Coordinates of C-alpha atoms in Angstrom, one line a residue:
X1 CA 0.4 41.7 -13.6
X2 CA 3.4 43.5 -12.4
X3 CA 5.9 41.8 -10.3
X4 CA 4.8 43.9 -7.3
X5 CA 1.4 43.5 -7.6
X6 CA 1.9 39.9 -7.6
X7 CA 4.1 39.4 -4.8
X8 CA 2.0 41.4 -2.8
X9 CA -1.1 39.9 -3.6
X10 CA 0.4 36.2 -2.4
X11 CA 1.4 37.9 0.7
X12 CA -1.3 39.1 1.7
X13 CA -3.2 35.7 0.8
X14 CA 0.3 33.8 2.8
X15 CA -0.7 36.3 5.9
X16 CA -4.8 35.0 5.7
X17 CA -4.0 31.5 5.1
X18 CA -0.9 30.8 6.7
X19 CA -1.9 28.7 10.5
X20 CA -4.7 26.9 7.9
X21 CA -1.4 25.4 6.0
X22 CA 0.0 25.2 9.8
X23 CA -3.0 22.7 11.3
X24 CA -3.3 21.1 8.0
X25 CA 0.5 19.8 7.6
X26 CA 0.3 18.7 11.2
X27 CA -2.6 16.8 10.6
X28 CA -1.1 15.0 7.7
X29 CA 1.8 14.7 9.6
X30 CA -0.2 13.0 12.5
X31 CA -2.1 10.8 10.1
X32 CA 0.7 9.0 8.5
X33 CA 2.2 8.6 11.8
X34 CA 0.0 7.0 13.1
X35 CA -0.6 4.6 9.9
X36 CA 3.2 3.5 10.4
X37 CA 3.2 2.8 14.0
X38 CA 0.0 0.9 13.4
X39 CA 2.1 -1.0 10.9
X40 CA 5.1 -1.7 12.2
X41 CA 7.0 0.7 9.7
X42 CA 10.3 1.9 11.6
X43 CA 11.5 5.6 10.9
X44 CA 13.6 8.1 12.2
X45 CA 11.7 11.1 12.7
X46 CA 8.3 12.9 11.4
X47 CA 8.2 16.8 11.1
X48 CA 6.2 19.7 9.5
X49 CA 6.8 22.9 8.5
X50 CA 5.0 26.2 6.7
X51 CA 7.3 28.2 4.6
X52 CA 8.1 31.1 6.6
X53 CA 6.9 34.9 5.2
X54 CA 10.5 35.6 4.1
X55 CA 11.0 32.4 2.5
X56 CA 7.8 32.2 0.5
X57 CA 8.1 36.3 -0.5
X58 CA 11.6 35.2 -2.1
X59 CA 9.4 31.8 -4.2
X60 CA 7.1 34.4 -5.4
X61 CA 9.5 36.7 -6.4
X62 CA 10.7 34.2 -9.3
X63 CA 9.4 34.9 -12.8
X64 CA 8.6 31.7 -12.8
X65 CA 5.4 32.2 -11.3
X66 CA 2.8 33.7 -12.7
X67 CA 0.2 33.0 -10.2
X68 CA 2.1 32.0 -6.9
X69 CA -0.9 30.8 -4.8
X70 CA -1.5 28.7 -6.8
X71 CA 1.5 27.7 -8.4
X72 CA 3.2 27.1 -5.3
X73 CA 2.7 23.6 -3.7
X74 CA 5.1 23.4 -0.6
X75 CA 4.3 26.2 1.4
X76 CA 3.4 23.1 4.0
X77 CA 5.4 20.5 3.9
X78 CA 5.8 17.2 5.9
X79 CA 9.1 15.2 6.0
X80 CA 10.0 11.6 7.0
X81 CA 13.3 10.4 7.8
X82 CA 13.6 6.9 7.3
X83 CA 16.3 4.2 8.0
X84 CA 16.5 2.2 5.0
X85 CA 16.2 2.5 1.2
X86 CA 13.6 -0.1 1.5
X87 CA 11.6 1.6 4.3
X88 CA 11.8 4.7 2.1
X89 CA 9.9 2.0 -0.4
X90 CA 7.5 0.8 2.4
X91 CA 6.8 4.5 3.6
X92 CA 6.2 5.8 -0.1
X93 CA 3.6 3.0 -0.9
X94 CA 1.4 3.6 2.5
X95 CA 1.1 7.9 1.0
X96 CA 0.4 6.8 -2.1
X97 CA -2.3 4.8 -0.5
X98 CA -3.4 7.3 1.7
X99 CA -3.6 10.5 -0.2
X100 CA -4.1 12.3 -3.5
X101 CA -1.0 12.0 -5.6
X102 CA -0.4 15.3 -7.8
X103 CA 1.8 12.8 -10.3
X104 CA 2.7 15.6 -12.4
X105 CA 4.3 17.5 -9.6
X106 CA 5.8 15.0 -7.4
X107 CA 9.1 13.0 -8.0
X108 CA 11.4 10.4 -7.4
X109 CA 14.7 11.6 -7.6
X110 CA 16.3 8.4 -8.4
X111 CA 14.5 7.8 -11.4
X112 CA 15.4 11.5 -12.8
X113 CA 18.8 11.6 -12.4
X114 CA 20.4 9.5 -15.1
X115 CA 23.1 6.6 -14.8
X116 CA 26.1 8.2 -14.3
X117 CA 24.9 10.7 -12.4
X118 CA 25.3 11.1 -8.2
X119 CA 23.5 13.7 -5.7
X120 CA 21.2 14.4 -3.3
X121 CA 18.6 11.6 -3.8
X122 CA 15.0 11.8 -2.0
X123 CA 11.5 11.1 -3.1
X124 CA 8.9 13.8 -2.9
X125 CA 5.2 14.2 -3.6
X126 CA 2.7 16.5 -3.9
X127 CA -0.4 15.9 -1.9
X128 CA -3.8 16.4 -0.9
X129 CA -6.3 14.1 1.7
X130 CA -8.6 11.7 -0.2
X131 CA -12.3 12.4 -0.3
X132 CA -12.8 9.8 2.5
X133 CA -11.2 12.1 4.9
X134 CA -12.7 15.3 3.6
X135 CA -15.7 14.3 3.8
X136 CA -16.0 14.3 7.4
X137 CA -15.9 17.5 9.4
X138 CA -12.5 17.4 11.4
X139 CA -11.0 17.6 7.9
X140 CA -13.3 19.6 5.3
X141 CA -11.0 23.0 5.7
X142 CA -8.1 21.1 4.6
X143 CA -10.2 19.7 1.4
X144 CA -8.5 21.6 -1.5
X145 CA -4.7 22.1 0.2
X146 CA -1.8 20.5 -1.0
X147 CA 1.3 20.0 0.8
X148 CA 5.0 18.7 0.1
X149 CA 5.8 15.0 1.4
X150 CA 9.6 14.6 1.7
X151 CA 10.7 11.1 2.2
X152 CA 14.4 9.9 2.7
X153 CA 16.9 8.2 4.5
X154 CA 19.1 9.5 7.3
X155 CA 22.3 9.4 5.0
X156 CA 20.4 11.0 2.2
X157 CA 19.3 13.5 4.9
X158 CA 22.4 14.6 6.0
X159 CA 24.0 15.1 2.8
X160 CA 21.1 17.4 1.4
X161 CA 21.6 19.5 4.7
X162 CA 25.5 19.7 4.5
X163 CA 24.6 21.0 0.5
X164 CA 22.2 22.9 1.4
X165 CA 24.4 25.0 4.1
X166 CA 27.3 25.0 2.1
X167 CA 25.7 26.5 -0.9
X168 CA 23.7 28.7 0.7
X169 CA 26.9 30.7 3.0
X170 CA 28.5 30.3 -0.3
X171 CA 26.3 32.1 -2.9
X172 CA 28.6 31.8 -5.9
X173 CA 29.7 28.9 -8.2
X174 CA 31.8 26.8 -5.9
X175 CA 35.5 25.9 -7.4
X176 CA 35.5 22.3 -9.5
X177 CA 37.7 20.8 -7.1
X178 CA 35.3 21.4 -4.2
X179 CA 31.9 20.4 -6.3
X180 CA 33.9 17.0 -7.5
X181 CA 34.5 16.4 -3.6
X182 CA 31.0 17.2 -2.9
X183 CA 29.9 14.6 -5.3
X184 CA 32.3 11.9 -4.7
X185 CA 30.6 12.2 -1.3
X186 CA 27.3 11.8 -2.3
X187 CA 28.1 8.7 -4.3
X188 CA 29.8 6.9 -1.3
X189 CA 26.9 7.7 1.0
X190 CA 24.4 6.4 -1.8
X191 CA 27.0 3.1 -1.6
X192 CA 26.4 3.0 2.1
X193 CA 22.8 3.4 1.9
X194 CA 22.4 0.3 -0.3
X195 CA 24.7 -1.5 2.1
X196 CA 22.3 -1.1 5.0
X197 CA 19.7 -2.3 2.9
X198 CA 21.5 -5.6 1.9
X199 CA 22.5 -6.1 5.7
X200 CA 18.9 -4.7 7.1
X201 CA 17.8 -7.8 4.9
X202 CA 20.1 -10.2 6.2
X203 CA 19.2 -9.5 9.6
X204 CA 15.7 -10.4 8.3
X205 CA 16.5 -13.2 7.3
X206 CA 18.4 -14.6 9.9
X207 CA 15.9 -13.8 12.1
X208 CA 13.3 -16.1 10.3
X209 CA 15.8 -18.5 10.4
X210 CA 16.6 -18.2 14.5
X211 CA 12.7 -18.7 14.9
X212 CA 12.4 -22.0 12.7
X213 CA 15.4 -23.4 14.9
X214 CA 13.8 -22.8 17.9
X215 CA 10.1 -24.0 16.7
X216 CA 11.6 -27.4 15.9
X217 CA 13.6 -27.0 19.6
X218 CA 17.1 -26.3 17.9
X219 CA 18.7 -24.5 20.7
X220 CA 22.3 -25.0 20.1
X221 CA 22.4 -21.2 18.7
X222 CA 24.2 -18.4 19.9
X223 CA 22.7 -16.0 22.3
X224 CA 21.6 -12.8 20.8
X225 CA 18.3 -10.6 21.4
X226 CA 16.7 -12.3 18.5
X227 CA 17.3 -15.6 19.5
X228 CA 16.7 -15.3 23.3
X229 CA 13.4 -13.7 22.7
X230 CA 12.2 -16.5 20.2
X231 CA 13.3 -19.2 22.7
X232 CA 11.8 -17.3 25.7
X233 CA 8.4 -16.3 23.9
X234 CA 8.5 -20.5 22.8
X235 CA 9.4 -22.0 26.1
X236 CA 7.0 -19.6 28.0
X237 CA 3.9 -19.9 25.7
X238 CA 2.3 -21.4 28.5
X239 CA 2.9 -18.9 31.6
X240 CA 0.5 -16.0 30.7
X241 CA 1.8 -14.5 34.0
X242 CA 5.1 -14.0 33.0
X243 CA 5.1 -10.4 31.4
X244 CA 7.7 -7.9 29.4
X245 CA 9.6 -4.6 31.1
X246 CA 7.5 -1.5 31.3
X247 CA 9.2 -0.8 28.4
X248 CA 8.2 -3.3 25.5
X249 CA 11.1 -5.1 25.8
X250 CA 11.4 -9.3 26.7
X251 CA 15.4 -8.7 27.1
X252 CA 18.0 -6.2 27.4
X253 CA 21.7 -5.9 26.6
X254 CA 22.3 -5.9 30.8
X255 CA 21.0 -9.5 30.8
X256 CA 22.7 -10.8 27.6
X257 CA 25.8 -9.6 29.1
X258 CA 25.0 -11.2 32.5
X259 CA 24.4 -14.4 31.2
X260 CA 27.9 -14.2 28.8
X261 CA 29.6 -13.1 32.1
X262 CA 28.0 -16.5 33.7
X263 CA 29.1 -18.4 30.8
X264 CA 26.1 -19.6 28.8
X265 CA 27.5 -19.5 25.3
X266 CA 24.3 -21.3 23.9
X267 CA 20.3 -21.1 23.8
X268 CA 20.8 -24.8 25.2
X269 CA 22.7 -23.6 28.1
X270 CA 20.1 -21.5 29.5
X271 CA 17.2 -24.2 28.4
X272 CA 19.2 -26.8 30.8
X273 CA 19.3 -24.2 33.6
X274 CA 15.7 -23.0 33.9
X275 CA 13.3 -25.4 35.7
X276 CA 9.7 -25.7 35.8
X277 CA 9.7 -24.1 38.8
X278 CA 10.9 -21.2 37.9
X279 CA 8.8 -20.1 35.4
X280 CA 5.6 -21.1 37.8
X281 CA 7.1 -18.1 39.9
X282 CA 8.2 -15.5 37.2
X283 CA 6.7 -12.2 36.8
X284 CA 9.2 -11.6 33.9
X285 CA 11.1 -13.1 31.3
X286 CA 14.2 -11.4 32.6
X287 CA 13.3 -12.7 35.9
X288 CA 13.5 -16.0 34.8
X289 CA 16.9 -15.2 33.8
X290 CA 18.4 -14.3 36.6
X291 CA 16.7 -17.2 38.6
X292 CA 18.3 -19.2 36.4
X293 CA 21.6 -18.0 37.0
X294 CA 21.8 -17.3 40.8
X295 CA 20.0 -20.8 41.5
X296 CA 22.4 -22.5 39.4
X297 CA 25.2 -20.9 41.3
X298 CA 25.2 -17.9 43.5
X299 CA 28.9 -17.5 43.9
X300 CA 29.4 -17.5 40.3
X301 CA 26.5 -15.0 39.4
X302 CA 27.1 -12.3 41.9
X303 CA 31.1 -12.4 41.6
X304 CA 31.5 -13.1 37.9
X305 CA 28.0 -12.0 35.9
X306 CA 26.2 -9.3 38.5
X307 CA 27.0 -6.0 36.7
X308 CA 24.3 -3.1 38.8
X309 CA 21.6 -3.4 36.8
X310 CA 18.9 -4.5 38.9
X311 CA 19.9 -2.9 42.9
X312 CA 16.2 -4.2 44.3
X313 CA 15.0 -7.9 45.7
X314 CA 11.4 -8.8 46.6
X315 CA 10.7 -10.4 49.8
X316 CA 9.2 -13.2 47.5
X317 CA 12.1 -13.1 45.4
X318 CA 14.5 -14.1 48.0
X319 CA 12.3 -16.5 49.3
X320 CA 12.2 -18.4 46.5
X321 CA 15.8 -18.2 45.7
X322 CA 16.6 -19.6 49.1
X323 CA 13.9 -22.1 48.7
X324 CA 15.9 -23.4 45.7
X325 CA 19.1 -23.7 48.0
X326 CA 20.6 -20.2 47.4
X327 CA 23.0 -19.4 50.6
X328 CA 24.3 -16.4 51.4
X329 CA 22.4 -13.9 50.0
X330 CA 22.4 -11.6 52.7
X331 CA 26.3 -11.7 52.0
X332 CA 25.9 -10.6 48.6
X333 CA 23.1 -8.3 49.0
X334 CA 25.3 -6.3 51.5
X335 CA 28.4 -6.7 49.8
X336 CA 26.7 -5.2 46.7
X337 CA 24.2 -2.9 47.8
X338 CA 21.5 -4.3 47.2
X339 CA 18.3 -3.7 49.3
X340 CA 14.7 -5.3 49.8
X341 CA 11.9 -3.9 48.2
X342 CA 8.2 -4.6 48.1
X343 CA 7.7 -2.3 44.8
X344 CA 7.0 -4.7 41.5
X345 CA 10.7 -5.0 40.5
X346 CA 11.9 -7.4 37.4
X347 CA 14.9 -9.8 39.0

């Protein structure tokens, strides 16, 4: 078949089949999404693309291909950005559980470069939805199409797009001195990459660690999110009332900074300071916080550790507070603008 012929025949296939690929690689793209939420599976971003017309005339135009419909396999593509070499590992193991693998056509870059060579490294496959999925109606369409899974870091990311760009406004050979730069580069950020795999797993570990101290009621550790969310979720086991921000979170950096600025130093420090009480008439664990604080000493809270964060005070709230011996709170309320509220605010 003449060059002609062929290109025109994939383009005119590419101009019938093209939004198929389209609502296929965004339901793959939706499917593993949804598997790594599900399992806790942290990444940067999830996108898809289809080739564009331009793009996929210039793949067909390569001798290379003698059949391009066919021959092609990324004309969809899908492709996660992950944080970590070792979520990369975690990310690559759900696919390969959850699709069709074309071995022969995917790759792992690593493992085809050799030793003492550095570049862009990322892992890609070739894939198609298991039988279990096209067997049901939603997906039947997408039975036979394979698409182009991309899975890297962030630092492997950014390096392939910086080559990319550069090569690409610079079409010729680029000059030795440059392409040595280029992969001196890529070796440092390979470096880096392992490095935020090695601390990614020393956080790990030392969060395993914070949690045994606190199970056995170890509380002379420092005062970090980890630790003051093991403690809090511990000592408030029992208080099914007491609830996290809208958001997710037990604690923020506002009220680990508050409670430096008072001058707990230690998971002991706060432990001595919060009362039975107090957790009877929580709503939050932040709330508890700040009780703790403010009962303990007023003055000191609102002229040494108050830093804006929270501006409104239920009616209950101050009640409480002045049950507990708090005086002068209107002082401090005007003095720092904060007002009464009867909206469900965290204190």
């Amino acid at each position: 078949m003449e060059k002609a012929d062929k290109v025109k025949n994939a383009l005119q296939w590419y101009d019938k089949n093209k939004d198929l690929y389209e609502r296929c690689a965004k339901t793959k793209m939706d499917i593993i999404t949804q598997i790594l939420k599900s399992k806790n599976i942290p990444y940067h971003s999830i996108t898809y693309r289809v080739k564009d017309r331009e793009s996929y005339r210039n793949k067909c135009e390569n001798d290379k291909y003698t059949d391009p419909v066919k021959e092609i396999m990324d004309l969809s593509g899908i492709r996660i950005i992950a944080y970590t070499n070792n979520d990369v590992h975690k990310i690559c193991e759900i696919i390969e559980e959850e699709f069709i693998i074309d071995e022969e056509n995917s790759m792992d870059k690593h493992d085809i470069m050799s030793e003492n060579q550095v570049g862009y490294l990322s892992v890609h496959f070739i894939a198609k939805l298991k039988e279990s999925r096209t067997n049901l109606i939603e997906y039947k369409d997408y039975e036979e199409i394979r698409s182009e899974i991309q899975v890297r870091t962030l630092l492997q990311h950014a390096w392939a797009e910086i080559e990319h760009d550069r090569n690409y406004k610079f079409s010729g050979v680029l000059p030795k001195n440059i392409r040595r730069k280029f992969y001196l580069l890529s070796g440092v950020l390979e470096l880096v990459d392992n490095e935020f795999d090695s601390l990614s797993k020393e956080i790990d570990l030392y969060a395993e660690q914070i949690e045994k101290k606190v199970v056995k009621g170890n509380f002379e550790i420092g005062i970090t999110s980890n630790s003051l969310e093991q403690y809090l979720i511990k000592r408030c086991e029992n208080y099914k009332q007491i609830e996290a921000l809208s958001d997710g979170k037990i604690v923020n950096n506002e009220i680990i900074e508050e409670l430096t600025r008072f001058g707990f130093n230690t998971i002991k420090d706060i432990d001595d300071a919060i009362k039975e009480e107090y957790l009877e008439n929580a709503n939050t664990y932040i709330g508890i916080l700040r009780t703790s604080m403010v009962c303990n000493d007023a003055q000191k809270y609102f002229e040494k550790a108050y830093n804006y964060a929270w501006k409104g005070l239920l009616k209950q709230t101050r009640q409480f507070w002045e049950k507990q011996g708090v005086k002068d709170l209107e002082k401090y309320m005007k003095k720092y603008g904060i007002f009464m509220c009867t909206e469900e605010l965290p204190v």
